[in-house]
mmCIF file of C-alpha atoms and ligand atoms in Angstrom:
data_model
loop_
_atom_site.group_PDB
_atom_site.id
_atom_site.type_symbol
_atom_site.label_atom_id
_atom_site.label_comp_id
_atom_site.label_asym_id
_atom_site.label_seq_id
_atom_site.Cartn_x
_atom_site.Cartn_y
_atom_site.Cartn_z
ATOM 1 C CA MET A 1 0.276 -0.084 0.022
ATOM 2 C CA GLN A 2 1.361 3.788 -0.979
ATOM 3 C CA ARG A 3 1.588 5.671 2.402
ATOM 4 C CA LYS A 4 2.930 9.350 2.777
ATOM 5 C CA ILE A 5 4.378 10.649 5.603
ATOM 6 C CA GLU A 6 5.246 14.401 5.680
ATOM 7 C CA VAL A 7 6.780 16.953 8.064
ATOM 8 C CA CYS A 8 5.530 20.571 8.125
ATOM 9 C CA VAL A 9 7.860 22.388 10.270
ATOM 10 C CA THR A 10 5.661 25.723 11.025
ATOM 11 C CA PRO A 11 1.688 26.235 10.866
ATOM 12 C CA ALA A 12 2.520 29.050 8.307
ATOM 13 C CA LEU A 13 3.289 26.207 5.838
ATOM 14 C CA LEU A 14 0.248 24.123 6.479
ATOM 15 C CA GLY A 15 -1.923 25.514 3.465
ATOM 16 C CA LEU A 16 0.598 24.229 0.865
ATOM 17 C CA TYR A 17 -0.273 20.588 2.250
ATOM 18 C CA ASP A 18 -3.455 18.741 1.081
ATOM 19 C CA ILE A 19 -4.627 17.012 4.318
ATOM 20 C CA LYS A 20 -8.022 16.028 3.697
ATOM 21 C CA ASP A 21 -7.367 12.386 3.663
ATOM 22 C CA SER A 22 -4.411 12.624 6.307
ATOM 23 C CA ILE A 23 -3.989 11.896 9.957
ATOM 24 C CA VAL A 24 -2.612 15.452 11.331
ATOM 25 C CA VAL A 25 -0.341 15.102 14.351
ATOM 26 C CA VAL A 26 -0.038 18.004 16.229
ATOM 27 C CA ILE A 27 3.172 18.443 17.917
ATOM 28 C CA ASP A 28 4.223 21.169 20.549
ATOM 29 C CA ILE A 29 6.215 19.163 23.078
ATOM 30 C CA LEU A 30 7.243 22.554 25.050
ATOM 31 C CA ARG A 31 4.730 22.590 26.450
ATOM 32 C CA ALA A 32 1.045 22.147 25.054
ATOM 33 C CA THR A 33 1.189 18.755 23.550
ATOM 34 C CA SER A 34 3.103 17.082 26.346
ATOM 35 C CA SER A 35 0.438 18.608 28.999
ATOM 36 C CA ILE A 36 -2.580 17.326 27.039
ATOM 37 C CA VAL A 37 -1.227 13.967 26.312
ATOM 38 C CA TYR A 38 -0.534 14.045 30.391
ATOM 39 C CA GLY A 39 -3.760 15.586 31.252
ATOM 40 C CA ILE A 40 -5.837 12.907 29.165
ATOM 41 C CA ASP A 41 -3.743 10.150 30.301
ATOM 42 C CA ASN A 42 -4.273 11.247 33.813
ATOM 43 C CA GLY A 43 -8.404 11.137 33.281
ATOM 44 C CA ALA A 44 -9.359 14.529 32.177
ATOM 45 C CA ASN A 45 -12.840 13.948 30.556
ATOM 46 C CA ALA A 46 -11.729 16.531 27.717
ATOM 47 C CA ILE A 47 -9.517 19.125 26.816
ATOM 48 C CA ILE A 48 -10.994 21.864 24.831
ATOM 49 C CA PRO A 49 -8.535 24.027 22.916
ATOM 50 C CA VAL A 50 -9.076 27.318 21.904
ATOM 51 C CA ALA A 51 -7.295 30.014 19.835
ATOM 52 C CA ASN A 52 -7.667 33.051 21.875
ATOM 53 C CA VAL A 53 -7.753 33.992 25.593
ATOM 54 C CA GLU A 54 -10.992 35.574 25.175
ATOM 55 C CA ASP A 55 -12.493 32.508 24.102
ATOM 56 C CA CYS A 56 -11.738 30.823 27.174
ATOM 57 C CA LEU A 57 -14.424 33.297 28.752
ATOM 58 C CA ASN A 58 -17.355 31.529 26.882
ATOM 59 C CA TYR A 59 -16.560 28.446 29.050
ATOM 60 C CA THR A 60 -16.710 30.473 32.672
ATOM 61 C CA ASP A 61 -19.307 29.027 35.432
ATOM 62 C CA ASN A 62 -19.812 25.592 33.773
ATOM 63 C CA GLY A 63 -17.448 23.656 36.005
ATOM 64 C CA TYR A 64 -14.702 23.599 33.465
ATOM 65 C CA LEU A 65 -10.850 24.368 34.608
ATOM 66 C CA LEU A 66 -9.666 27.460 32.485
ATOM 67 C CA ALA A 67 -6.309 27.321 31.668
ATOM 68 C CA ALA A 68 -4.349 29.977 29.393
ATOM 69 C CA GLU A 69 -0.538 30.856 28.491
ATOM 70 C CA ARG A 70 0.976 33.110 26.800
ATOM 71 C CA ASN A 71 4.667 33.561 26.004
ATOM 72 C CA GLY A 72 5.339 30.562 28.405
ATOM 73 C CA SER A 73 3.388 32.763 31.615
ATOM 74 C CA VAL A 74 0.062 31.859 32.739
ATOM 75 C CA VAL A 75 -2.405 34.506 32.029
ATOM 76 C CA ASP A 76 -3.783 36.356 35.143
ATOM 77 C CA GLY A 77 -6.805 35.307 36.327
ATOM 78 C CA TYR A 78 -6.729 31.632 35.267
ATOM 79 C CA ASP A 79 -6.668 28.117 36.900
ATOM 80 C CA PHE A 80 -3.252 27.645 35.206
ATOM 81 C CA GLY A 81 -1.391 27.509 32.274
ATOM 82 C CA ASN A 82 0.810 24.992 30.427
ATOM 83 C CA SER A 83 2.793 23.138 32.691
ATOM 84 C CA PRO A 84 2.590 19.469 32.731
ATOM 85 C CA PHE A 85 2.807 19.625 36.339
ATOM 86 C CA SER A 86 -0.721 21.408 36.338
ATOM 87 C CA TYR A 87 -2.428 18.227 34.528
ATOM 88 C CA THR A 88 -1.931 15.899 37.383
ATOM 89 C CA LYS A 89 -4.653 13.309 38.129
ATOM 90 C CA GLU A 90 -5.658 15.138 41.334
ATOM 91 C CA ARG A 91 -6.125 18.452 39.275
ATOM 92 C CA VAL A 92 -7.764 17.220 36.052
ATOM 93 C CA GLY A 93 -9.177 13.483 36.444
ATOM 94 C CA GLY A 94 -12.871 13.802 35.964
ATOM 95 C CA LYS A 95 -12.500 17.194 34.820
ATOM 96 C CA THR A 96 -12.862 19.301 31.453
ATOM 97 C CA VAL A 97 -10.158 21.768 30.661
ATOM 98 C CA VAL A 98 -10.360 24.626 28.550
ATOM 99 C CA LEU A 99 -6.849 25.261 27.350
ATOM 100 C CA THR A 100 -5.383 28.355 25.083
ATOM 101 C CA THR A 101 -1.625 28.277 24.505
ATOM 102 C CA THR A 102 0.414 30.551 22.359
ATOM 103 C CA ASN A 103 1.117 27.983 19.609
ATOM 104 C CA GLY A 104 -0.210 24.794 20.202
ATOM 105 C CA THR A 105 -3.724 25.518 20.347
ATOM 106 C CA LYS A 106 -3.545 27.512 17.194
ATOM 107 C CA ALA A 107 -1.852 24.697 15.222
ATOM 108 C CA LEU A 108 -5.011 22.393 16.664
ATOM 109 C CA HIS A 109 -7.148 24.817 15.180
ATOM 110 C CA MET A 110 -5.496 25.348 11.850
ATOM 111 C CA ALA A 111 -5.572 21.421 11.356
ATOM 112 C CA ARG A 112 -9.153 20.846 12.664
ATOM 113 C CA SER A 113 -11.204 22.198 9.824
ATOM 114 C CA ARG A 114 -9.032 20.710 7.045
ATOM 115 C CA ALA A 115 -7.516 17.326 8.013
ATOM 116 C CA LYS A 116 -9.578 13.851 8.256
ATOM 117 C CA GLN A 117 -8.287 13.373 11.812
ATOM 118 C CA VAL A 118 -6.081 15.296 14.327
ATOM 119 C CA VAL A 119 -4.292 13.463 17.250
ATOM 120 C CA VAL A 120 -1.775 14.891 19.529
ATOM 121 C CA GLY A 121 1.858 13.733 20.102
ATOM 122 C CA SER A 122 4.591 14.122 22.408
ATOM 123 C CA PHE A 123 7.823 12.238 23.762
ATOM 124 C CA LEU A 124 5.127 10.888 26.479
ATOM 125 C CA ASN A 125 3.146 9.084 24.569
ATOM 126 C CA LEU A 126 5.658 8.499 21.514
ATOM 127 C CA GLN A 127 5.341 4.769 21.400
ATOM 128 C CA SER A 128 1.465 4.295 21.655
ATOM 129 C CA LEU A 129 1.104 7.192 19.050
ATOM 130 C CA SER A 130 3.540 5.332 16.709
ATOM 131 C CA ASN A 131 1.981 1.929 17.198
ATOM 132 C CA TRP A 132 -1.492 3.584 16.388
ATOM 133 C CA LEU A 133 -0.183 5.093 13.279
ATOM 134 C CA LYS A 134 1.156 2.258 11.755
ATOM 135 C CA THR A 135 -2.128 0.568 12.117
ATOM 136 C CA GLN A 136 -4.124 3.191 9.914
ATOM 137 C CA ASP A 137 -4.134 3.584 6.082
ATOM 138 C CA ASN A 138 -4.126 7.165 5.841
ATOM 139 C CA ASP A 139 -1.099 9.253 5.119
ATOM 140 C CA VAL A 140 0.183 11.479 7.894
ATOM 141 C CA LEU A 141 1.007 14.707 8.256
ATOM 142 C CA LEU A 142 3.455 15.932 11.435
ATOM 143 C CA LEU A 143 2.574 19.406 12.041
ATOM 144 C CA CYS A 144 5.111 21.202 14.347
ATOM 145 C CA ALA A 145 3.631 24.095 16.553
ATOM 146 C CA GLY A 146 6.991 26.040 16.184
ATOM 147 C CA TRP A 147 7.112 29.462 17.863
ATOM 148 C CA LYS A 148 5.116 32.450 16.557
ATOM 149 C CA ASP A 149 5.237 30.703 13.102
ATOM 150 C CA HIS A 150 8.759 30.168 13.378
ATOM 151 C CA PHE A 151 10.549 26.737 12.866
ATOM 152 C CA ASN A 152 11.466 25.608 16.250
ATOM 153 C CA LEU A 153 14.091 22.819 17.220
ATOM 154 C CA GLU A 154 12.120 20.853 19.637
ATOM 155 C CA ASP A 155 9.094 20.124 17.378
ATOM 156 C CA THR A 156 11.002 19.021 14.657
ATOM 157 C CA LEU A 157 13.259 16.773 16.239
ATOM 158 C CA PHE A 158 10.181 15.081 18.000
ATOM 159 C CA ALA A 159 8.605 14.831 14.319
ATOM 160 C CA GLY A 160 11.672 13.037 13.136
ATOM 161 C CA ALA A 161 11.219 10.694 16.287
ATOM 162 C CA VAL A 162 7.915 9.797 14.842
ATOM 163 C CA VAL A 163 9.244 9.270 11.446
ATOM 164 C CA ASN A 164 11.986 6.925 12.754
ATOM 165 C CA ALA A 165 9.641 4.693 14.581
ATOM 166 C CA ILE A 166 7.140 4.260 11.698
ATOM 167 C CA ARG A 167 8.757 4.807 8.472
ATOM 168 C CA ALA A 168 8.828 0.915 7.739
ATOM 169 C CA GLY A 169 5.079 1.234 6.805
ATOM 170 C CA PHE A 170 5.106 4.322 4.618
ATOM 171 C CA THR A 171 6.362 4.526 0.810
ATOM 172 C CA GLU A 172 6.753 8.258 0.238
ATOM 173 C CA PHE A 173 8.763 10.857 2.495
ATOM 174 C CA ASP A 174 9.081 14.419 1.611
ATOM 175 C CA ASP A 175 12.526 16.269 2.390
ATOM 176 C CA SER A 176 11.517 17.827 5.851
ATOM 177 C CA CYS A 177 10.979 14.056 7.079
ATOM 178 C CA VAL A 178 14.352 13.159 5.901
ATOM 179 C CA ALA A 179 15.609 16.334 8.060
ATOM 180 C CA ALA A 180 13.435 15.921 10.856
ATOM 181 C CA GLU A 181 14.932 12.300 11.056
ATOM 182 C CA ASP A 182 18.538 13.295 10.621
ATOM 183 C CA LEU A 183 17.920 15.989 13.463
ATOM 184 C CA TYR A 184 16.589 13.219 15.758
ATOM 185 C CA LEU A 185 19.426 10.668 15.230
ATOM 186 C CA LEU A 186 21.680 13.355 15.678
ATOM 187 C CA ALA A 187 20.161 14.215 19.016
ATOM 188 C CA LYS A 188 18.533 11.405 20.389
ATOM 189 C CA ASN A 189 21.197 9.947 22.705
ATOM 190 C CA ASN A 190 20.983 13.037 24.586
ATOM 191 C CA LEU A 191 17.853 14.743 24.024
ATOM 192 C CA ARG A 192 18.177 17.094 26.848
ATOM 193 C CA ALA A 193 21.670 18.569 26.040
ATOM 194 C CA TYR A 194 20.509 18.906 22.169
ATOM 195 C CA ILE A 195 17.014 20.493 23.123
ATOM 196 C CA SER A 196 18.675 22.806 25.599
ATOM 197 C CA LYS A 197 20.109 24.960 22.331
ATOM 198 C CA SER A 198 16.565 25.712 21.620
ATOM 199 C CA SER A 199 15.321 29.120 21.945
ATOM 200 C CA HIS A 200 12.198 27.874 23.578
ATOM 201 C CA SER A 201 14.384 26.059 26.586
ATOM 202 C CA HIS A 202 16.041 29.488 26.832
ATOM 203 C CA ARG A 203 12.675 31.286 27.579
ATOM 204 C CA LEU A 204 11.383 28.399 29.843
ATOM 205 C CA ALA A 205 15.082 28.841 31.814
ATOM 206 C CA ALA A 206 14.254 32.668 32.190
ATOM 207 C CA LEU A 207 11.026 31.897 33.517
ATOM 208 C CA ASN A 208 12.359 29.338 36.070
ATOM 209 C CA ILE A 209 10.624 26.370 34.764
ATOM 210 C CA GLU A 210 13.081 24.231 33.400
ATOM 211 C CA GLU A 211 12.129 21.389 35.223
ATOM 212 C CA ASP A 212 9.186 21.381 32.625
ATOM 213 C CA VAL A 213 11.576 20.555 29.819
ATOM 214 C CA GLN A 214 12.826 17.721 31.957
ATOM 215 C CA PHE A 215 9.413 16.601 32.485
ATOM 216 C CA CYS A 216 8.343 16.791 28.482
ATOM 217 C CA LEU A 217 11.615 14.468 27.539
ATOM 218 C CA GLN A 218 10.191 11.520 29.359
ATOM 219 C CA LEU A 219 9.672 8.522 26.838
ATOM 220 C CA ASN A 220 6.433 6.865 26.763
ATOM 221 C CA ILE A 221 5.198 7.432 30.275
ATOM 222 C CA CYS A 222 1.530 7.791 28.951
ATOM 223 C CA ASP A 223 -0.557 5.354 26.705
ATOM 224 C CA ALA A 224 -3.362 7.840 25.708
ATOM 225 C CA ILE A 225 -3.517 9.495 22.422
ATOM 226 C CA PRO A 226 -5.674 12.596 22.395
ATOM 227 C CA VAL A 227 -7.683 12.820 19.622
ATOM 228 C CA LEU A 228 -10.133 15.538 18.352
ATOM 229 C CA ILE A 229 -13.743 15.024 18.374
ATOM 230 C CA GLY A 230 -15.646 18.170 17.555
ATOM 231 C CA ASP A 231 -14.492 20.790 20.004
ATOM 232 C CA ASN A 232 -12.827 18.233 22.179
ATOM 233 C CA LEU A 233 -9.660 16.269 22.741
ATOM 234 C CA VAL A 234 -10.231 12.828 24.229
ATOM 235 C CA ARG A 235 -8.856 10.129 24.788
ATOM 236 C CA LEU A 236 -8.754 7.756 21.566
ATOM 237 C CA GLN A 237 -10.033 4.439 22.023
ATOM 238 C CA LEU A 238 -7.544 1.773 21.461
ATOM 239 C CA ASP A 239 -9.532 -1.524 21.327
ATOM 240 C CA GLN A 240 -9.022 -2.112 17.771
ATOM 241 C CA ILE A 241 -5.260 -2.176 18.019
ATOM 242 C CA PRO A 242 -3.813 -5.671 18.006
ATOM 243 C CA GLU A 243 -1.696 -6.471 21.196
ATOM 244 C CA SER A 244 1.230 -7.428 19.109
ATOM 245 C CA SER A 245 1.890 -3.963 18.271
ATOM 246 C CA LEU A 246 1.207 -2.702 21.759
ATOM 247 C CA THR A 247 3.879 -4.077 22.785
ATOM 248 C CA GLU A 248 6.272 -3.320 20.222
ATOM 249 C CA HIS A 249 9.071 -0.904 21.335
ATOM 250 C CA VAL A 250 10.006 2.104 19.730
ATOM 251 C CA ASN A 251 13.814 2.259 19.023
HETATM 252 C C1 MLT B 1 2.842 26.800 23.200
HETATM 253 O O1 MLT B 1 1.535 26.555 23.237
HETATM 254 O O2 MLT B 1 3.092 27.866 22.884
HETATM 255 C C2 MLT B 1 3.722 26.602 24.202
HETATM 256 O O3 MLT B 1 3.302 25.186 24.664
HETATM 257 C C3 MLT B 1 4.441 27.827 24.953
HETATM 258 C C4 MLT B 1 4.496 27.058 26.319
HETATM 259 O O4 MLT B 1 5.614 26.506 26.817
HETATM 260 O O5 MLT B 1 4.110 27.322 27.191
#
């Protein structure tokens, strides 16, 4: 079977891709998609990504938790922002979180109107995401949220990790895939050291939240794959995946 995998290194280029029949994996490993994966894995009923801070206010008084981050900081007046440490079982289990972030939720919104299916990836769920992608028939676009429409290292590097894990099931790769995978192979033996070169690591260090970076680089601590159903990111039901593929290991 012919299957194509592509990497879009910034949402600014998304218009170039025909994704109506594709699965789009939205990637913002520092920190939006790591926190979303962790929150859904910890039993959040749903996470509703909204594009603007003001849009969160449409959800006040309904028992929702309201989370907003801009430029790495929690927006004043909101329950929390984008730190994975805010997405624990105790905090989000059984709750619905309405979330807006600088780049991640924007990328989710851009993908949702055009893609066949939108899911969320991070190092925390790399293995379960890769195993699931292997079992599907569709083309895959790995959409890096970047930083304010610019390329960033960490999302591209993660996209490369996914390419590396699933490449055997694909027949066509664009040059961004090749570059992303090469970047991953260059960095994989010391992700932390490589990612410390990224501008967002410096931004988070300036805000004294480097432990978030360390947290987001953990491999395969979550099984959940958040999938967008309507406005809600919910846990993808994996019953249909054969046991053998769930136990397979990502290199
Ligand atoms: C984002 O969505 O832009 C990022 O997750 C920013 C952050 O680390 O807070």
